[in-house]
């Protein structure tokens, strides 16, 4: 058994490290934004107003959004605009995961356009040490209704078979380019009623492109009670068939929607009954993963401090260095800098999901971030208090 390593101490309360990249003016802007997001009524009302103002073309609306909530949570409107953010994060040893957050129109043309944009993110990652992963949502390049029909085992018409074949070709084009460029790529998780189809597609790509290392990584939403079982089955299958498994571990993003659809359709809600059950399952998945790194590479996509700390402890107990290439941490851009910057400062592989796209097109993403920050227990308040603490520290002690 390997000797435990002494890892650098990580303090997620170290605001000097967490906000080292922010000027005093930027901190004040962040303070004002998170203070506003503490107000549920303001978020609900303001989100509606922003959407209407954009749709009506009211002068100045886009500029206001771009320099406030968009600036906080997005890297830019284009790949080119994201480059300063990539460089800035890189200065602090934090990688960027460019996340094209435009929600497609559902047409074949839009799916092709999304594929082409995603290929550009892969090409940029291939030449940039600060971009450790690319990422895509299958519904960005395939129709969700078709994915659902495939999962349900329903017969496809000739036109649907052709559409599904084109979707498979787009997914293969992305994973093949990633393999050829030696760029790791995440396949994001989505709703349970077509997640099995996504899992099958991701598994096929792993068989094809993960012969030497984990290039294609599937995503496991541990707020579903069956996802640890799914991860374990995938690792066992990969070992039997001779390919590596890449796994991004998250808690989940569609809880209310999952519960609503399960009730409407009359089946058991796939979500764990309590947050505590989800936390326990997530941490169990971390323990399983660290014990199986001979066939598995993982990214802990989490804003949870306890789980992040647990993973650092598991690495130390296993005698693994903080910078072991098989283990990554990731958070969303604009959130939980106290995790990202402190983990990176201590030598752990850390990255930020950096969404980008035209302001109008990423509004659904931005509104979800605002809603989540008010809905997540203590999240917005936590960000707000950390920012305030750093402002006070600078005022009292200087930088």
Short mmCIF file of C-alpha atoms in Angstrom, two decimals, residues 161-328:
data_model
loop_
_atom_site.label_atom_id
_atom_site.label_comp_id
_atom_site.label_asym_id
_atom_site.label_seq_id
_atom_site.Cartn_x
_atom_site.Cartn_y
_atom_site.Cartn_z
CA UNK A 161 -32.99 6.90 -38.88
CA UNK A 162 -31.14 9.24 -41.23
CA UNK A 163 -31.33 12.08 -38.70
CA UNK A 164 -29.98 9.83 -35.96
CA UNK A 165 -27.16 8.67 -38.22
CA UNK A 166 -26.24 12.31 -38.86
CA UNK A 167 -26.28 12.97 -35.10
CA UNK A 168 -23.94 10.03 -34.55
CA UNK A 169 -21.65 11.37 -37.28
CA UNK A 170 -21.48 14.78 -35.57
CA UNK A 171 -20.63 13.21 -32.21
CA UNK A 172 -17.99 11.03 -33.84
CA UNK A 173 -16.53 14.05 -35.65
CA UNK A 174 -16.07 15.82 -32.31
CA UNK A 175 -14.57 12.85 -30.50
CA UNK A 176 -12.37 11.91 -33.46
CA UNK A 177 -10.99 15.46 -33.65
CA UNK A 178 -10.38 15.39 -29.89
CA UNK A 179 -8.53 12.08 -30.23
CA UNK A 180 -6.47 13.29 -33.16
CA UNK A 181 -5.56 16.50 -31.33
CA UNK A 182 -5.00 14.68 -28.00
CA UNK A 183 -7.64 16.84 -26.31
CA UNK A 184 -9.88 15.44 -23.59
CA UNK A 185 -13.58 16.07 -24.17
CA UNK A 186 -16.53 15.97 -21.76
CA UNK A 187 -19.94 14.69 -22.84
CA UNK A 188 -22.36 16.57 -20.59
CA UNK A 189 -25.21 14.80 -18.79
CA UNK A 190 -28.81 15.73 -19.51
CA UNK A 191 -32.36 14.62 -18.62
CA UNK A 192 -32.94 11.00 -17.54
CA UNK A 193 -35.51 10.21 -20.24
CA UNK A 194 -32.79 10.30 -22.89
CA UNK A 195 -29.63 9.98 -20.75
CA UNK A 196 -29.37 6.25 -21.52
CA UNK A 197 -29.03 7.14 -25.20
CA UNK A 198 -26.30 9.65 -24.36
CA UNK A 199 -24.55 7.03 -22.21
CA UNK A 200 -24.61 4.54 -25.09
CA UNK A 201 -23.19 7.13 -27.48
CA UNK A 202 -20.46 8.15 -25.02
CA UNK A 203 -19.60 4.51 -24.38
CA UNK A 204 -19.23 3.87 -28.10
CA UNK A 205 -16.86 6.84 -28.34
CA UNK A 206 -14.84 5.58 -25.36
CA UNK A 207 -14.47 2.17 -27.03
CA UNK A 208 -13.25 3.88 -30.18
CA UNK A 209 -11.00 6.62 -28.80
CA UNK A 210 -9.99 5.68 -25.24
CA UNK A 211 -7.65 2.82 -26.08
CA UNK A 212 -4.53 4.62 -24.82
CA UNK A 213 -5.93 7.14 -22.34
CA UNK A 214 -9.23 8.75 -21.34
CA UNK A 215 -10.01 11.14 -24.20
CA UNK A 216 -13.82 10.94 -24.07
CA UNK A 217 -15.34 11.52 -20.61
CA UNK A 218 -18.98 10.85 -19.77
CA UNK A 219 -20.82 12.75 -17.01
CA UNK A 220 -22.50 11.13 -14.01
CA UNK A 221 -25.16 13.07 -12.09
CA UNK A 222 -24.95 11.70 -8.56
CA UNK A 223 -28.27 13.21 -7.51
CA UNK A 224 -29.65 10.18 -9.36
CA UNK A 225 -29.65 7.16 -7.07
CA UNK A 226 -28.46 4.80 -9.83
CA UNK A 227 -25.43 6.72 -11.10
CA UNK A 228 -22.75 5.16 -8.92
CA UNK A 229 -23.94 1.78 -10.14
CA UNK A 230 -23.67 3.10 -13.71
CA UNK A 231 -20.13 4.36 -13.12
CA UNK A 232 -19.04 1.06 -11.62
CA UNK A 233 -20.56 -0.89 -14.51
CA UNK A 234 -18.79 1.35 -17.02
CA UNK A 235 -15.42 0.92 -15.32
CA UNK A 236 -15.87 -2.87 -15.23
CA UNK A 237 -16.94 -2.89 -18.89
CA UNK A 238 -13.97 -0.75 -19.88
CA UNK A 239 -11.57 -3.08 -18.08
CA UNK A 240 -13.10 -6.10 -19.82
CA UNK A 241 -13.09 -4.53 -23.28
CA UNK A 242 -9.74 -2.80 -22.99
CA UNK A 243 -10.49 0.93 -22.90
CA UNK A 244 -10.13 3.66 -20.29
CA UNK A 245 -13.10 5.48 -18.76
CA UNK A 246 -13.25 9.23 -18.22
CA UNK A 247 -15.83 10.38 -15.69
CA UNK A 248 -16.98 13.85 -14.74
CA UNK A 249 -18.78 13.60 -11.41
CA UNK A 250 -21.44 16.22 -10.70
CA UNK A 251 -24.42 16.39 -8.42
CA UNK A 252 -26.96 17.34 -11.09
CA UNK A 253 -28.79 20.13 -12.86
CA UNK A 254 -32.42 19.15 -13.53
CA UNK A 255 -33.86 18.23 -10.14
CA UNK A 256 -37.19 20.04 -10.32
CA UNK A 257 -37.73 19.05 -13.95
CA UNK A 258 -36.94 15.40 -13.20
CA UNK A 259 -39.45 15.31 -10.34
CA UNK A 260 -42.14 17.00 -12.44
CA UNK A 261 -41.74 14.67 -15.42
CA UNK A 262 -41.62 11.57 -13.22
CA UNK A 263 -44.92 12.60 -11.64
CA UNK A 264 -46.51 13.40 -15.01
CA UNK A 265 -45.46 10.09 -16.52
CA UNK A 266 -46.13 7.98 -13.45
CA UNK A 267 -42.70 6.51 -12.72
CA UNK A 268 -40.40 6.70 -9.71
CA UNK A 269 -38.44 9.92 -9.37
CA UNK A 270 -34.80 9.01 -10.19
CA UNK A 271 -33.48 11.71 -7.85
CA UNK A 272 -32.23 10.85 -4.36
CA UNK A 273 -34.82 11.59 -1.66
CA UNK A 274 -32.62 14.04 0.25
CA UNK A 275 -29.61 16.28 -0.31
CA UNK A 276 -27.79 14.29 2.35
CA UNK A 277 -28.30 11.12 0.30
CA UNK A 278 -26.88 12.87 -2.77
CA UNK A 279 -23.88 14.14 -0.80
CA UNK A 280 -23.22 10.65 0.55
CA UNK A 281 -23.48 9.07 -2.91
CA UNK A 282 -21.20 11.71 -4.42
CA UNK A 283 -18.54 11.14 -1.79
CA UNK A 284 -18.87 7.37 -2.21
CA UNK A 285 -18.28 7.88 -5.94
CA UNK A 286 -15.10 9.82 -5.14
CA UNK A 287 -13.84 6.99 -2.93
CA UNK A 288 -14.62 4.40 -5.59
CA UNK A 289 -12.94 6.50 -8.28
CA UNK A 290 -9.67 7.06 -6.42
CA UNK A 291 -9.51 3.32 -5.77
CA UNK A 292 -9.86 2.57 -9.52
CA UNK A 293 -7.57 5.09 -11.16
CA UNK A 294 -5.78 2.30 -12.99
CA UNK A 295 -8.72 2.26 -15.46
CA UNK A 296 -10.41 5.56 -14.68
CA UNK A 297 -9.77 9.31 -14.81
CA UNK A 298 -12.09 11.71 -12.98
CA UNK A 299 -13.08 15.33 -12.75
CA UNK A 300 -14.93 16.40 -9.62
CA UNK A 301 -17.24 19.06 -10.98
CA UNK A 302 -18.48 20.44 -7.70
CA UNK A 303 -18.93 23.62 -5.69
CA UNK A 304 -19.18 21.59 -2.49
CA UNK A 305 -16.33 22.32 -0.08
CA UNK A 306 -16.67 19.08 1.88
CA UNK A 307 -16.46 16.91 -1.24
CA UNK A 308 -13.54 18.93 -2.59
CA UNK A 309 -11.66 18.54 0.67
CA UNK A 310 -12.47 14.82 0.78
CA UNK A 311 -10.92 14.31 -2.64
CA UNK A 312 -7.69 16.02 -1.56
CA UNK A 313 -7.59 13.73 1.47
CA UNK A 314 -8.26 10.62 -0.63
CA UNK A 315 -5.38 11.51 -2.95
CA UNK A 316 -3.04 11.94 0.01
CA UNK A 317 -4.15 8.64 1.58
CA UNK A 318 -3.56 6.84 -1.73
CA UNK A 319 -0.04 8.27 -2.00
CA UNK A 320 -0.94 10.29 -5.12
CA UNK A 321 0.47 13.70 -5.90
CA UNK A 322 -1.91 16.70 -6.01
CA UNK A 323 -1.13 17.12 -9.70
CA UNK A 324 -1.90 13.53 -10.75
CA UNK A 325 -3.18 13.91 -14.32
CA UNK A 326 -6.02 11.44 -13.73
CA UNK A 327 -7.73 13.69 -11.18
CA UNK A 328 -9.23 17.13 -11.80
#
